[in-house]
Coordinates of C-alpha atoms in Angstrom, one line a residue:
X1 CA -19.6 7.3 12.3
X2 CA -16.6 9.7 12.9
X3 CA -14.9 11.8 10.4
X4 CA -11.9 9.2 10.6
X5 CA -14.0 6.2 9.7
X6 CA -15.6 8.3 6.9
X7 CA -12.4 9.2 5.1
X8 CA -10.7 5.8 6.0
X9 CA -14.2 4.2 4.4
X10 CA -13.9 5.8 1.3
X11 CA -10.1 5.5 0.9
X12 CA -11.0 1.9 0.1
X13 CA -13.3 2.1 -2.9
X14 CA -11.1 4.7 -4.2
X15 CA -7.7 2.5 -4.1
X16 CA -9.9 -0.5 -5.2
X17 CA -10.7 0.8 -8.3
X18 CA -6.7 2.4 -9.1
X19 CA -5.7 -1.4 -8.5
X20 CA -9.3 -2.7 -10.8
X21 CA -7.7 0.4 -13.2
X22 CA -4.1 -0.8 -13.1
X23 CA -5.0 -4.6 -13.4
X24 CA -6.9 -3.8 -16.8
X25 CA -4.0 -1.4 -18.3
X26 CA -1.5 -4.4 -17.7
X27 CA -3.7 -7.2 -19.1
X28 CA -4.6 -4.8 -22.2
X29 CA -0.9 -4.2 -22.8
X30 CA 0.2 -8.2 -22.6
X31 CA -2.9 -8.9 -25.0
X32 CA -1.5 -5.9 -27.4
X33 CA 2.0 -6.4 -27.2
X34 CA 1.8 -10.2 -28.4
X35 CA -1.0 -9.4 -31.2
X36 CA 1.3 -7.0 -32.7
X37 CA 4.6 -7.2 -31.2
X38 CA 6.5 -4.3 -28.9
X39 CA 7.2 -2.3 -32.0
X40 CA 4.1 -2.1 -33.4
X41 CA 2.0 -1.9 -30.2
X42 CA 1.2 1.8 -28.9
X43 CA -0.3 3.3 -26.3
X44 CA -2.8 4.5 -27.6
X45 CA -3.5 1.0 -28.5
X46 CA -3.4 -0.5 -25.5
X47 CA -5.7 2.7 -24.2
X48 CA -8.0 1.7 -26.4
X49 CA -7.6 -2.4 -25.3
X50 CA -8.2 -1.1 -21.8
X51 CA -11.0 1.4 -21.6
X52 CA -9.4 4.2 -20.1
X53 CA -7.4 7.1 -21.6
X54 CA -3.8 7.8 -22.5
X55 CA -2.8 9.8 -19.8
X56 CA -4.0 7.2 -17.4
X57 CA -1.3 4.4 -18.7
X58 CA 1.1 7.5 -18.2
X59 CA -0.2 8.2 -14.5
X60 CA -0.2 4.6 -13.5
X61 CA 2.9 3.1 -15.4
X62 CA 5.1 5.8 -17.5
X63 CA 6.3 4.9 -20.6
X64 CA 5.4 2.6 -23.3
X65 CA 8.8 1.0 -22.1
X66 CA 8.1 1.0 -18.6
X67 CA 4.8 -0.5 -19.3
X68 CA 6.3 -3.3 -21.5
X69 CA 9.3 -3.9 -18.9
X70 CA 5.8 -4.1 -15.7
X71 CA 4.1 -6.4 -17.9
X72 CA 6.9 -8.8 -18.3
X73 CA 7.9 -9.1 -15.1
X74 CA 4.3 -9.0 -13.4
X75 CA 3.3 -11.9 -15.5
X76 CA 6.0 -13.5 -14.5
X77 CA 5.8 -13.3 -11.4
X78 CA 2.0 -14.6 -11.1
X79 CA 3.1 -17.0 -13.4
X80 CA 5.9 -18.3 -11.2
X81 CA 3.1 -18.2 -8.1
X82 CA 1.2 -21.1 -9.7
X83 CA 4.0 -23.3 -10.6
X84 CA 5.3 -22.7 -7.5
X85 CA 1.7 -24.4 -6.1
X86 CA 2.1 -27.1 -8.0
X87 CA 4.9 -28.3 -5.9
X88 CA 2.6 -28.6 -2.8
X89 CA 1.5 -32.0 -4.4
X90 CA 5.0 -33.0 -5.2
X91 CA 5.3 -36.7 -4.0
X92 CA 7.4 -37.9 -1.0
X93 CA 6.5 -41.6 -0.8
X94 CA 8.5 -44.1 -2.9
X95 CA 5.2 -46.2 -4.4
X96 CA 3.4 -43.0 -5.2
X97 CA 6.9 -41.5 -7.0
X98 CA 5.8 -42.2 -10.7
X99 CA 2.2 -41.1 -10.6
X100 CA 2.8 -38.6 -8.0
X101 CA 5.1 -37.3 -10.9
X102 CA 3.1 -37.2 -13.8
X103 CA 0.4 -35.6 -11.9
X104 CA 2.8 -32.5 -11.0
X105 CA 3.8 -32.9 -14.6
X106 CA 0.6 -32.5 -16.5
X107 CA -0.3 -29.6 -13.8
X108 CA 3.1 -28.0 -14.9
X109 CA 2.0 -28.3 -18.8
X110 CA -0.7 -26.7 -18.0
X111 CA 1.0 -23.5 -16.1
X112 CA 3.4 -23.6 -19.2
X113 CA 1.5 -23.9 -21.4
X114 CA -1.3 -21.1 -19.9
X115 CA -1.9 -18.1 -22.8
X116 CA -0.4 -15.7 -20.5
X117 CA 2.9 -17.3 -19.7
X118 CA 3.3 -18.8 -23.8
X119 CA 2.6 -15.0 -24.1
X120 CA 5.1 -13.8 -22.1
X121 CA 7.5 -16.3 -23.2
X122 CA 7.2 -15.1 -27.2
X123 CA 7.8 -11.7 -26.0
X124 CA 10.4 -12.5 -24.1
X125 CA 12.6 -14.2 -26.5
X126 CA 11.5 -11.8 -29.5
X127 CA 12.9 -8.6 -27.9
X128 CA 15.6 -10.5 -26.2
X129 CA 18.2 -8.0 -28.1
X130 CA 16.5 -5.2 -27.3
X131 CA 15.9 -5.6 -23.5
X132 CA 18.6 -8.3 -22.5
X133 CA 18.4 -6.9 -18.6
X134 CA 14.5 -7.5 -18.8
X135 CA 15.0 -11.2 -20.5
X136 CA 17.9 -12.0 -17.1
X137 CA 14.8 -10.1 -14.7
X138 CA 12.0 -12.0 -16.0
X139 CA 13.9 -15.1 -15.8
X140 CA 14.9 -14.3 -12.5
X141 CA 11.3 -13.7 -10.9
X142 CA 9.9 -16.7 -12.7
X143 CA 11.6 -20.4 -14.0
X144 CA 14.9 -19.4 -12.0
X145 CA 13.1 -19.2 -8.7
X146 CA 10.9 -22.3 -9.9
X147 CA 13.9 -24.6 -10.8
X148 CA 15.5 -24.2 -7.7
X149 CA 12.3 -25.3 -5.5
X150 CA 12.0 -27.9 -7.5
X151 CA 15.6 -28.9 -7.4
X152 CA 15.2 -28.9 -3.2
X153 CA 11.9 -31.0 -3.6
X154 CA 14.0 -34.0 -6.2
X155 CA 17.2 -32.8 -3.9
X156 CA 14.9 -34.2 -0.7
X157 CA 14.0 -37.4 -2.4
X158 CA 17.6 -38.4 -3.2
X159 CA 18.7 -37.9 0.1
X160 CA 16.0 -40.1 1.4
X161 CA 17.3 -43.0 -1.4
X162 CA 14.4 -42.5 -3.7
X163 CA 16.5 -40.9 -6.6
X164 CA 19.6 -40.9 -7.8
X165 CA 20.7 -37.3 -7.9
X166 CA 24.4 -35.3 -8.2
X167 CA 23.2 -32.7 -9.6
X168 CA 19.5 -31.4 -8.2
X169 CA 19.6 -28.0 -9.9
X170 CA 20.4 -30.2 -13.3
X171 CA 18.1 -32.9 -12.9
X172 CA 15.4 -30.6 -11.9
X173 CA 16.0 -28.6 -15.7
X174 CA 16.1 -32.3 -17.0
X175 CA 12.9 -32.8 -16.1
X176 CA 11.6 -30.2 -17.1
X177 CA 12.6 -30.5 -20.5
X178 CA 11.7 -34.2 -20.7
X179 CA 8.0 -32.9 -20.1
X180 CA 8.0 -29.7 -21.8
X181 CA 10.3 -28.9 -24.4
X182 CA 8.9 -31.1 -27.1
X183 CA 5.3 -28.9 -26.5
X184 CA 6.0 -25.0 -27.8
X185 CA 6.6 -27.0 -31.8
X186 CA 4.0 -28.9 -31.3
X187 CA 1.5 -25.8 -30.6
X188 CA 3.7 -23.3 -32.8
X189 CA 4.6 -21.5 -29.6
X190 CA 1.6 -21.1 -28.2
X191 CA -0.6 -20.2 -31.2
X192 CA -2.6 -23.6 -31.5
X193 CA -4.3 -26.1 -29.3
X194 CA -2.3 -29.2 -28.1
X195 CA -3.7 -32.3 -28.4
X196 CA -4.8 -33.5 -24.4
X197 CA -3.8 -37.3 -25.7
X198 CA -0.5 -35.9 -27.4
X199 CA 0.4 -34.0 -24.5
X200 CA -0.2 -36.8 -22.1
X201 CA 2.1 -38.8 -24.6
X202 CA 4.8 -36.5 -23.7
X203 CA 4.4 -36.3 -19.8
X204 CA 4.1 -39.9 -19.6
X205 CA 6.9 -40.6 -21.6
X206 CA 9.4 -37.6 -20.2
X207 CA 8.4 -38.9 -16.4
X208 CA 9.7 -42.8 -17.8
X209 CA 12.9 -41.3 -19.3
X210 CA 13.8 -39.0 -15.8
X211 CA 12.6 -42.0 -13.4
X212 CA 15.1 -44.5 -15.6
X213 CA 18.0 -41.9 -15.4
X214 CA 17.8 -41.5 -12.1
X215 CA 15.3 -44.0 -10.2
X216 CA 16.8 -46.2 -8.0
X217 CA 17.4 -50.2 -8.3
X218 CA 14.3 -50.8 -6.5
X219 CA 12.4 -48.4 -8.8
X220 CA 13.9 -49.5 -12.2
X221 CA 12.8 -53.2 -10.8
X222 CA 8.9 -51.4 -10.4
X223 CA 9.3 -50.1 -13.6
X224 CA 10.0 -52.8 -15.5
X225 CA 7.3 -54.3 -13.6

């Protein structure tokens, strides 16, 4: 072995564990910050969460700030990536529509309703006033980006005749809402299990309501079938 491959061989351990390093700072911080709140979280908190020292959170991500503002968006972001997955089993055939739809639903709940993304989501409306760039950011790399696949997905279907859609952007918030928005009460924002029957209650019920609002004759006749 040259001296090249000797340095370039070692490079890789050595940037493995900054990455290993990094990962645990960022998951410390998001457990820290929504035990206690921005405020009351420090870093020599989240030092402490993560099993390194102070100046290591300032050498890999600044300021308690800075931290908070990486966290947010990071979580996000990986957040989004799975929801975004879901939509691979997003249904394209006509008699598969309703159960094709509550099994992207429940898989949804289940990204939603994940400890880090209720995290995130606590945090993010709780210091909405103080960071109101970062609440537009973390929007942006997360439920934006996921709405507006999902809107070309239920866009697709109506141009084929399966739905009934105007307004794909719209309908894809509708639904949604119809599958989600009942859930953060019922598990006081994150805080307490949901019940698996209650929650399939919910999907099954919200997938009816958006199928009847915008199903087609033919499916409002399976339907009632």
């Amino acid at each position: 072995m040259n001296v090249g491959e000797s340095e370039k061989t070692a490079a890789v351990p050595a940037e493995r564990g900054r990455m290993d390093k990094r990962r645990a700072i960022v998951d410390a911080a998001l457990r820290v910050f929504a035990r206690v709140g921005y405020t009351q979280a420090s870093l020599d908190m989240i030092a402490t969460e993560a099993g390194v020292s102070k100046p290591t959170i300032y050498n890999h991500l600044g300021s308690k700030e800075n931290l908070f503002r990486h966290v947010m968006t990071e979580t996000a972001a990986g957040s989004n990536a799975k929801t975004l997955h879901v939509l691979q089993d997003f249904p394209t055939d006509p008699e598969g529509l309703r159960p094709g739809l509550q099994d992207v639903a429940h898989k949804l709940v289940d990204c939603y309703c994940d400890e880090r993304s209720e995290a995130v989501r606590r945090l993010l409306y709780a210091e909405a006033v103080r960071f109101p760039d970062l609440f537009d950011a973390v929007r942006a790399s997360g439920p934006d980006q996921f709405t507006e696949a999902l809107a070309g997905r239920l866009a697709r279907l109506s141009n084929a005749g399966h739905l009934r859609i105007e307004d794909p952007v719209r309908a894809a918030n509708q639904f949604i809402a119809l599958i989600y928005d009942e859930l953060p009460g019922m598990s006081a924002l994150g805080t307490r299990p949901l019940d698996p029957e209650q929650v399939t209650e919910v999907v099954t019920a919200g997938v009816e309501t958006f199928l009847r609002a915008f199903g087609t004759g033919t499916d409002e006749e399976r339907v009632s079938d």
